[in-house]
XYZ file of C-alpha atoms in Angstrom:
622
model
C 120.335 -75.317 40.467
C 118.315 -78.186 40.030
C 115.559 -77.292 42.415
C 115.063 -73.937 40.452
C 111.794 -73.521 38.180
C 112.767 -73.612 34.815
C 110.624 -71.279 32.468
C 109.280 -71.903 29.176
C 108.043 -68.987 26.850
C 104.371 -69.756 25.730
C 104.090 -71.378 21.909
C 103.763 -68.288 20.167
C 100.265 -67.767 18.537
C 99.422 -69.857 15.047
C 99.726 -67.556 12.191
C 97.248 -66.092 10.297
C 95.964 -67.915 7.447
C 92.583 -67.940 5.483
C 91.028 -70.907 4.649
C 92.321 -72.624 1.233
C 89.548 -74.788 -0.260
C 89.319 -76.401 -3.251
C 89.732 -75.433 -6.847
C 86.281 -75.354 -8.196
C 84.948 -73.914 -11.436
C 81.891 -72.074 -10.480
C 81.460 -68.401 -10.837
C 83.570 -66.636 -8.108
C 80.969 -64.679 -5.637
C 81.313 -60.854 -6.091
C 82.715 -58.967 -4.066
C 80.391 -55.702 -3.802
C 76.380 -56.728 -2.988
C 74.140 -59.423 -1.762
C 75.766 -63.327 -2.196
C 74.591 -65.302 -5.150
C 72.771 -68.614 -4.465
C 75.377 -71.636 -3.759
C 78.172 -69.699 -2.632
C 79.073 -68.438 1.020
C 78.836 -64.751 2.438
C 81.098 -63.091 1.462
C 83.941 -61.421 3.891
C 83.020 -58.676 5.481
C 86.150 -55.918 6.295
C 86.081 -53.762 9.375
C 86.065 -50.361 8.126
C 89.105 -49.049 10.244
C 90.585 -52.093 8.763
C 93.072 -54.621 10.234
C 94.521 -54.972 13.903
C 97.492 -56.900 13.671
C 98.114 -58.917 16.638
C 99.924 -57.540 19.549
C 99.111 -54.296 17.781
C 97.970 -51.153 20.149
C 94.543 -50.167 19.066
C 95.649 -47.022 18.990
C 98.244 -47.922 16.328
C 96.486 -47.331 13.147
C 96.635 -43.870 14.366
C 99.651 -43.389 13.382
C 99.330 -44.075 10.082
C 97.727 -40.933 9.799
C 99.752 -38.217 8.533
C 100.921 -35.542 10.803
C 100.182 -31.634 9.973
C 103.843 -30.191 9.493
C 104.991 -28.079 12.014
C 107.463 -25.414 10.294
C 110.390 -24.077 11.878
C 110.644 -20.969 13.592
C 112.119 -18.004 11.766
C 115.477 -17.741 13.811
C 116.257 -21.273 13.108
C 116.031 -20.935 9.203
C 118.007 -17.641 9.028
C 120.655 -19.643 11.163
C 120.518 -22.241 9.128
C 121.037 -20.391 5.946
C 123.491 -18.107 7.785
C 125.601 -21.362 8.174
C 125.112 -22.711 5.368
C 126.658 -19.554 3.844
C 129.817 -19.659 5.927
C 130.613 -23.269 5.340
C 129.231 -24.847 2.336
C 131.601 -24.686 -0.355
C 128.792 -24.695 -3.139
C 128.044 -21.957 -5.227
C 124.536 -23.369 -5.376
C 124.475 -23.549 -1.505
C 124.852 -20.670 -0.997
C 122.391 -19.574 -3.838
C 119.452 -20.903 -2.186
C 120.004 -20.170 1.235
C 120.122 -16.398 -0.362
C 116.643 -17.277 -1.596
C 115.479 -18.696 1.110
C 115.897 -15.784 2.952
C 114.545 -13.907 0.130
C 111.554 -15.458 0.307
C 111.102 -15.377 3.685
C 112.078 -11.189 4.440
C 109.553 -10.477 1.262
C 106.855 -12.766 3.140
C 107.866 -10.702 6.495
C 108.631 -14.112 8.045
C 111.826 -12.682 9.554
C 111.065 -9.581 11.274
C 111.945 -9.589 15.153
C 114.745 -6.777 15.632
C 116.853 -9.051 16.349
C 116.829 -11.288 13.369
C 116.897 -8.903 10.968
C 119.834 -7.160 13.173
C 121.707 -10.519 12.613
C 120.786 -10.449 8.686
C 121.283 -7.187 8.128
C 124.927 -7.573 9.904
C 125.357 -10.443 7.702
C 124.574 -9.414 4.724
C 126.666 -6.172 4.621
C 129.593 -8.141 5.538
C 128.953 -10.799 3.109
C 128.886 -7.470 0.650
C 131.280 -5.401 1.767
C 134.130 -8.259 1.668
C 132.809 -10.004 -1.754
C 135.037 -11.252 -4.659
C 134.583 -9.963 -7.976
C 135.476 -13.656 -8.788
C 132.432 -14.775 -7.385
C 129.474 -16.361 -9.572
C 128.057 -12.983 -11.407
C 124.331 -15.391 -9.821
C 125.772 -15.144 -6.554
C 126.487 -11.310 -6.567
C 123.164 -10.388 -7.983
C 121.534 -13.071 -5.696
C 122.735 -11.042 -2.574
C 122.350 -7.662 -4.484
C 118.686 -8.246 -4.706
C 118.303 -9.007 -1.210
C 120.542 -6.392 -0.398
C 118.020 -3.895 -1.809
C 115.100 -5.442 -0.159
C 116.082 -4.795 3.303
C 116.977 -1.362 1.534
C 113.224 -0.919 0.797
C 112.099 -2.400 4.455
C 114.461 -0.683 7.159
C 116.596 2.749 4.941
C 116.650 5.092 6.537
C 113.851 4.946 9.431
C 115.640 1.434 10.988
C 119.294 1.447 9.563
C 120.308 4.846 8.134
C 123.374 4.313 6.846
C 123.240 0.846 4.532
C 124.994 2.944 1.453
C 127.435 4.966 3.680
C 128.336 1.064 4.544
C 128.693 -0.026 1.092
C 130.166 2.632 -0.201
C 133.888 1.464 -1.496
C 136.607 3.431 -0.061
C 138.851 5.509 -2.241
C 140.782 4.173 -3.992
C 137.565 2.066 -5.523
C 138.642 -2.035 -5.933
C 136.918 -4.018 -8.313
C 135.078 -6.714 -5.747
C 133.540 -3.470 -3.888
C 132.827 -1.549 -6.476
C 131.422 -4.498 -8.635
C 128.770 -5.401 -5.392
C 127.781 -1.551 -4.525
C 126.888 -1.323 -8.044
C 125.122 -4.056 -8.016
C 122.862 -2.996 -5.056
C 121.802 0.302 -7.261
C 120.884 -1.490 -10.377
C 118.931 -4.127 -7.938
C 117.461 -1.537 -5.978
C 116.247 0.540 -9.251
C 114.930 -2.471 -11.098
C 112.834 -3.837 -7.408
C 111.941 -0.015 -6.843
C 113.751 2.951 -7.787
C 112.783 2.573 -11.598
C 110.214 4.594 -12.920
C 109.460 2.237 -16.452
C 107.978 -0.767 -14.333
C 104.318 -0.349 -12.971
C 104.385 0.091 -9.166
C 101.639 0.139 -6.704
C 100.964 2.448 -3.688
C 103.289 1.367 -2.009
C 106.038 0.418 -3.822
C 105.638 4.365 -4.997
C 105.667 5.503 -1.003
C 108.574 3.453 -0.590
C 110.594 4.674 -3.121
C 109.990 8.224 -2.941
C 111.126 7.909 0.533
C 114.401 5.831 -0.036
C 114.876 9.022 -3.201
C 114.397 11.455 -1.028
C 116.727 9.914 2.009
C 119.387 8.804 -0.291
C 119.261 12.830 -2.210
C 119.987 14.255 1.216
C 122.553 11.767 3.388
C 125.143 10.208 0.326
C 124.049 11.349 -3.809
C 127.035 13.161 -3.291
C 129.170 10.874 -1.950
C 127.788 8.017 -4.645
C 129.240 10.204 -8.093
C 132.238 11.363 -7.090
C 132.699 7.299 -6.299
C 131.712 6.550 -10.253
C 134.030 9.124 -11.388
C 136.967 7.634 -9.248
C 135.431 3.915 -10.493
C 135.366 5.139 -14.557
C 138.842 6.534 -14.134
C 140.411 4.507 -12.436
C 138.960 0.763 -13.336
C 138.450 2.300 -16.896
C 141.726 0.324 -17.815
C 142.087 -1.672 -15.201
C 138.712 -3.607 -15.270
C 137.093 -2.550 -17.864
C 134.069 -4.448 -16.662
C 133.294 -3.602 -13.102
C 133.482 -0.337 -14.430
C 130.712 -0.462 -17.489
C 128.551 -1.777 -14.341
C 130.094 1.078 -11.847
C 128.468 3.442 -14.833
C 125.380 1.423 -15.497
C 124.367 2.176 -12.056
C 125.010 5.220 -12.943
C 123.074 6.376 -15.753
C 120.194 4.158 -13.975
C 120.158 6.758 -11.134
C 121.176 10.653 -13.332
C 116.884 11.042 -13.512
C 116.401 11.808 -9.881
C 119.434 12.845 -8.875
C 121.075 16.993 -8.915
C 122.572 16.396 -12.776
C 125.771 18.605 -11.840
C 126.672 15.902 -10.146
C 127.380 14.626 -13.376
C 127.330 17.493 -16.442
C 129.948 18.946 -14.785
C 133.678 20.079 -16.853
C 134.850 16.911 -14.788
C 132.750 14.259 -15.161
C 131.828 15.285 -19.045
C 135.104 14.815 -21.038
C 136.069 11.550 -18.841
C 132.846 10.589 -20.119
C 133.609 11.558 -23.792
C 136.931 10.566 -24.214
C 135.365 6.846 -22.345
C 132.783 6.745 -25.513
C 135.593 8.029 -27.972
C 138.630 6.247 -27.373
C 139.504 3.057 -29.704
C 141.237 1.565 -26.346
C 137.752 1.663 -24.501
C 136.210 -1.676 -24.203
C 132.865 -1.948 -26.445
C 130.814 -2.618 -22.187
C 132.400 -0.229 -20.822
C 132.351 2.731 -24.291
C 128.696 1.944 -24.395
C 127.875 2.452 -20.689
C 129.983 5.961 -20.669
C 127.496 6.542 -23.678
C 124.302 5.910 -21.139
C 125.378 8.270 -18.959
C 125.971 10.922 -21.814
C 122.550 9.959 -23.218
C 120.783 9.895 -19.095
C 122.313 13.546 -18.636
C 121.016 14.983 -22.094
C 117.107 13.414 -21.795
C 116.938 14.975 -18.050
C 113.808 16.983 -17.107
C 113.563 20.875 -17.038
C 113.201 23.803 -17.856
C 113.128 24.648 -21.424
C 115.577 27.365 -20.603
C 117.730 25.417 -18.687
C 117.845 22.555 -20.751
C 118.968 24.964 -23.900
C 121.826 25.813 -21.326
C 122.395 21.956 -20.576
C 122.922 20.658 -23.839
C 125.018 24.328 -24.867
C 127.913 22.497 -21.793
C 127.036 19.023 -23.773
C 128.084 20.411 -27.077
C 131.238 22.410 -25.782
C 132.186 19.749 -23.778
C 132.592 17.548 -27.722
C 133.087 20.043 -30.798
C 132.796 17.304 -32.974
C 129.821 16.204 -30.771
C 127.820 16.224 -34.768
C 130.408 14.445 -36.462
C 129.602 11.095 -39.076
C 131.858 9.196 -36.591
C 130.121 10.246 -33.187
C 126.851 9.355 -34.896
C 128.398 5.567 -35.754
C 129.957 6.061 -31.894
C 127.303 7.364 -30.211
C 124.165 7.072 -31.731
C 121.874 7.255 -29.163
C 123.301 10.084 -27.428
C 123.440 11.740 -30.429
C 119.635 10.729 -31.254
C 118.528 12.094 -27.918
C 120.146 14.895 -28.435
C 118.853 15.372 -31.784
C 115.640 15.219 -29.931
C 115.931 17.370 -26.376
C 116.879 20.460 -28.687
C 113.866 19.880 -31.079
C 111.565 19.479 -27.809
C 113.099 22.758 -26.473
C 112.731 24.422 -29.929
C 109.112 23.695 -29.925
C 108.666 25.081 -26.810
C 110.249 27.972 -27.401
C 109.336 28.828 -30.893
C 111.751 30.383 -33.654
C 111.124 33.891 -31.950
C 112.574 32.333 -28.627
C 116.372 33.843 -28.301
C 116.643 30.135 -26.798
C 114.601 28.327 -29.180
C 116.789 29.711 -31.678
C 119.739 28.112 -30.434
C 117.998 25.215 -29.789
C 117.708 25.253 -34.227
C 121.404 25.924 -34.090
C 122.484 23.120 -32.114
C 119.921 20.513 -33.556
C 121.017 21.210 -37.735
C 124.709 21.367 -35.950
C 124.205 17.358 -34.812
C 122.043 16.652 -37.848
C 124.865 14.960 -39.898
C 125.630 12.818 -36.722
C 121.783 11.673 -37.112
C 121.500 10.932 -40.461
C 124.978 8.522 -39.692
C 123.375 7.096 -37.008
C 120.044 6.564 -39.486
C 121.755 4.848 -42.130
C 123.768 1.939 -39.576
C 120.324 1.516 -37.861
C 120.952 -2.310 -38.891
C 123.388 -2.408 -35.842
C 122.091 -3.556 -32.699
C 122.994 -0.478 -30.278
C 120.680 2.449 -32.861
C 117.168 2.075 -31.758
C 115.456 2.647 -35.166
C 112.487 3.530 -34.087
C 113.974 6.888 -31.793
C 116.003 7.738 -35.232
C 112.788 7.166 -37.224
C 110.337 9.327 -34.464
C 112.791 11.875 -34.537
C 113.072 12.671 -38.049
C 109.674 12.195 -38.915
C 108.729 14.943 -35.707
C 111.583 17.706 -37.606
C 109.740 17.530 -40.795
C 106.802 18.269 -39.422
C 108.647 22.114 -38.302
C 109.123 22.213 -41.404
C 106.448 25.484 -43.863
C 109.387 26.945 -45.994
C 112.329 25.079 -46.284
C 115.177 26.386 -46.951
C 118.061 26.054 -48.978
C 120.104 24.360 -45.840
C 117.443 22.052 -44.478
C 116.370 21.173 -48.222
C 119.162 19.425 -48.269
C 118.489 17.634 -44.453
C 115.435 16.585 -46.407
C 117.289 15.213 -49.116
C 119.537 12.960 -46.549
C 116.723 11.972 -45.003
C 114.624 10.388 -48.226
C 118.112 8.830 -48.760
C 117.683 7.140 -45.082
C 113.733 6.400 -45.512
C 115.680 4.208 -49.333
C 118.247 2.306 -47.065
C 115.274 1.200 -44.340
C 113.248 0.144 -47.215
C 115.522 -1.744 -48.927
C 115.339 -5.611 -48.783
C 117.548 -7.423 -47.990
C 119.788 -9.091 -50.638
C 120.614 -12.860 -48.520
C 115.847 -13.357 -48.829
C 116.573 -12.636 -52.757
C 115.409 -15.361 -54.276
C 112.943 -16.779 -50.976
C 110.842 -13.875 -52.515
C 111.349 -14.567 -56.100
C 109.751 -17.923 -55.476
C 107.916 -17.332 -52.444
C 108.605 -19.782 -50.370
C 107.953 -19.650 -46.599
C 110.382 -17.960 -45.781
C 110.463 -15.549 -48.751
C 106.316 -14.844 -47.349
C 107.656 -13.841 -43.785
C 110.370 -11.465 -45.101
C 107.845 -9.914 -47.195
C 104.966 -9.026 -43.887
C 108.347 -7.835 -41.982
C 108.879 -5.657 -44.502
C 105.349 -4.401 -45.303
C 105.481 -4.021 -41.357
C 108.518 -2.256 -41.332
C 107.397 0.044 -44.090
C 104.287 1.900 -42.618
C 105.901 4.680 -40.533
C 108.352 5.016 -43.272
C 105.928 5.606 -46.080
C 104.187 8.426 -43.624
C 107.107 9.724 -43.396
C 107.648 10.088 -47.076
C 104.505 11.521 -47.816
C 105.294 14.481 -45.264
C 108.340 14.896 -47.362
C 106.605 14.753 -50.407
C 104.003 17.528 -48.917
C 107.446 19.572 -47.326
C 109.053 19.766 -50.557
C 107.395 18.196 -53.659
C 109.586 19.263 -55.922
C 113.337 18.233 -54.308
C 111.143 14.531 -53.452
C 110.068 14.206 -57.490
C 114.104 15.270 -58.427
C 115.534 12.681 -56.226
C 113.117 9.844 -57.039
C 114.193 11.220 -60.799
C 117.855 10.561 -59.509
C 117.751 6.845 -58.561
C 115.752 5.965 -62.024
C 118.430 7.380 -64.235
C 120.932 5.283 -62.119
C 118.552 2.449 -62.329
C 118.222 2.190 -66.264
C 121.876 3.467 -66.777
C 123.584 0.691 -64.452
C 123.356 -3.006 -65.595
C 124.687 -3.926 -62.441
C 120.910 -2.702 -60.446
C 120.577 -4.968 -58.013
C 116.926 -6.208 -57.600
C 116.171 -4.099 -54.040
C 117.843 -1.609 -55.590
C 115.135 -1.135 -58.797
C 112.502 -2.544 -55.572
C 112.744 0.238 -53.638
C 113.521 2.886 -56.252
C 110.074 1.621 -58.017
C 108.153 2.000 -54.756
C 109.137 5.441 -53.958
C 107.991 5.864 -57.649
C 104.744 3.857 -56.655
C 104.248 6.209 -53.087
C 104.486 9.523 -54.878
C 101.079 9.015 -57.188
C 99.268 8.157 -53.459
C 101.069 11.547 -52.168
C 100.098 13.661 -55.135
C 96.505 14.484 -56.601
C 94.915 12.950 -59.292
C 95.261 16.107 -61.486
C 98.791 16.513 -61.162
C 99.180 12.866 -62.829
C 96.661 13.989 -65.265
C 98.472 17.323 -66.698
C 102.646 15.538 -65.228
C 102.248 18.988 -63.366
C 106.540 19.169 -62.977
C 108.322 16.513 -62.928
C 105.548 13.921 -63.369
C 105.817 14.776 -67.653
C 109.231 12.580 -67.194
C 109.060 10.250 -64.775
C 106.218 9.042 -66.103
C 107.278 8.138 -70.148
C 110.465 7.096 -67.978
C 108.577 4.804 -66.153
C 106.509 3.874 -69.282
C 109.781 2.682 -71.637
C 112.378 1.542 -68.310
C 113.563 -2.225 -69.392
C 115.573 -3.243 -66.134
C 118.766 -6.002 -65.654
C 116.234 -8.034 -63.041
C 112.627 -7.632 -64.482
C 112.081 -11.497 -64.578
C 112.558 -10.688 -60.866
C 109.299 -11.303 -58.585
C 109.397 -8.146 -56.880
C 110.353 -6.247 -59.746
C 107.859 -7.638 -62.426
C 105.354 -6.904 -59.549
C 105.896 -3.079 -58.288
C 106.816 -2.066 -61.720
C 103.004 -3.060 -62.925
C 101.559 -1.642 -59.640
C 103.493 1.842 -60.419
C 102.621 2.034 -63.800
C 98.502 1.913 -62.910
C 98.845 3.987 -60.446
C 100.025 6.354 -63.122
C 97.661 5.645 -65.597
C 95.293 8.470 -65.647
C 98.263 10.407 -67.212
C 97.593 8.560 -70.698
C 94.283 10.151 -70.396
C 96.357 13.899 -71.801
C 98.979 12.496 -73.081
C 97.525 9.079 -75.747
C 100.698 9.525 -77.204
C 102.119 7.348 -74.464
C 99.526 4.797 -74.837
C 101.133 2.103 -77.182
C 104.320 2.205 -74.723
C 101.060 1.201 -71.924
C 100.220 -1.624 -73.768
C 103.125 -2.994 -74.836
C 104.564 -2.896 -70.585
C 100.951 -5.048 -70.127
C 101.584 -7.142 -73.146
C 104.874 -7.299 -72.945
C 107.212 -10.254 -71.349
C 107.424 -6.946 -68.732
C 103.475 -8.035 -68.289
C 101.163 -11.314 -68.873
C 103.714 -13.032 -70.950
C 106.237 -12.716 -67.820
C 107.591 -15.768 -66.751
C 106.353 -15.890 -63.252
C 102.895 -16.812 -63.427
C 102.072 -14.330 -60.174
C 102.843 -11.767 -62.437
C 101.212 -13.015 -65.468
C 97.831 -13.125 -63.759
C 98.574 -9.636 -61.548
C 98.916 -8.600 -65.567
C 95.834 -9.189 -66.441
C 93.802 -8.291 -63.574
C 95.940 -4.738 -63.853
C 95.437 -4.687 -67.483
C 91.505 -4.993 -66.858
C 91.204 -1.986 -64.527
C 93.050 0.117 -67.510
C 90.591 -1.469 -70.288
C 87.859 0.610 -68.185
C 89.600 3.777 -67.067
C 90.619 4.591 -70.944
C 88.113 3.380 -72.469
C 87.685 4.045 -76.482
C 91.290 5.655 -76.366
C 92.174 2.185 -76.781
C 89.835 1.730 -79.641
C 92.937 2.528 -82.118
C 94.907 -0.180 -80.910
C 92.508 -3.230 -80.906
C 94.554 -5.674 -83.375
C 97.026 -5.169 -81.441
C 95.558 -5.997 -78.459
C 93.515 -8.845 -79.979
C 96.885 -10.532 -81.910
C 99.020 -9.786 -78.842
C 96.871 -11.775 -76.276
C 96.964 -15.466 -75.872
C 93.366 -17.778 -76.698
C 94.625 -18.790 -73.047
C 94.077 -16.010 -71.750
C 90.660 -15.253 -73.039
C 89.875 -18.614 -71.961
C 90.605 -18.158 -68.551
C 89.595 -14.241 -67.725
C 86.363 -13.864 -69.519
C 87.531 -10.841 -71.899
C 84.512 -9.302 -73.589
C 85.401 -6.554 -76.573
C 82.349 -4.690 -77.579
C 83.028 -1.989 -80.467
C 79.913 0.447 -80.679
C 78.969 1.986 -84.107
C 79.541 5.494 -82.294
C 82.302 5.120 -80.251
C 84.395 2.365 -78.591
C 83.424 0.537 -75.554
C 86.187 -2.292 -74.379
C 84.579 -3.654 -71.562
C 85.708 -6.268 -69.601
C 84.177 -8.859 -67.185
């Protein structure tokens, strides 16, 4: 209406602005310290900062970071369970499970109601697990269930395994999930292959004791049914079930697996050509765990006898190829029983008989040590232990020693792939040479033990190798190198007196060595090991001076200082100086030959001095 009072808003406050001065050419004032002369005082800002108009005084405190408020464990639990139930993405499921695992491990989920809800939810997920779900999800779920078992079993919730145990006949999904739970429990708690603290050891003992008293027989029956039912229908699931069985055999009653029903099934799976490789390997692992079960020596002999009766062909070479870990474990355990009981005991003698019965399979496994499923370290450890038990080997044992020598030769042989690299000695060749030197340490120790037990058989074996290498024009670099290396190691195992007199077959081996000219002598490896081996048997020439010309020829022709490889030539000069110091006067009749053959640059660079006395000749090299 016209009489109304019209309210007009107050004019807005003028905008904040700083005075702008005219541009100046003077030096600007310093921001800190006292102002310079001729400049206005510096602008002092309040320590709390500028406060905008219309803002309350306490508004500045709103900009400060607030302390983080952690959500209660119940809300975290429900959030993760909701994500597991509603999200279609596998990665969301994984991180929900991971969050629950971390919260449970840190005991943030500790209320009985929360734990009961988590337990029921996880058991439902595990029971309804689908074999088609990603493996990383099944592993994470199994890890979380295994952690719950450690915390709650059996005092809080005693029926974990009975709830998880798949019904018969086993199906792929539940069987796979149950096996993964056992594997996770073994990795995280039960296995003794990892260091454990006191709390973990106590928890492991509690879980094992409760499982033995409650459900181990039912679990073992499930393993058998899974292997028999799913072996052809779903080999990966059957392999996982047998892998879980292998892990548990060490602490359950071995009779639940080592019986007339389970063992023949495992042998059938391991030897059947139709079995998938992972399934066959899992069956062999179970049998190996049975053979390695800890028990009294006499009970172990009975167990080994039952395994041998269940598979008559266990000692065949074919078994060594297909079941390498089993035959190696079997031989190791039989040897341990023989050592404990002794040869005079009936069970000890039976253990030795069973050992010798499976030795052909062990040799077959040892000769295939380049296979991935063969543990060469275990094989060599057994062979070394077997040789150490021999005092006066019989004819049969001498045959076994010949097979062991062949295994040593094969394991000491270079791979032909690196032949060129080893000749020029580039980076790859140097690495291969260093690796082979490390690998040969245990093999050389085994070879020395065989030389000590059966020197004649060892010399005969090396003689056969040399004859073969000399008679064959197609002898490879690797075969010749390992033959000369074994001859060199033989010189380390025998005494100096035996070398000087040429006892045994050394009287034949050394002349064969001195006159040898191999077709691959131009290779660096062969030339170097040949000269080293000749130097090892130098003392043989002290008693057999008729071979001195052959010795000089080996050092002075193209096999020695005239070799095309400069490394070989320099090494030949050094080794020849050692020969001169040792033989001395026996080289005097050949001084003219030496001086004619030696090249002048060799004298210039190695500083040789030849001195001949009146009464006796001395060759001195400095």
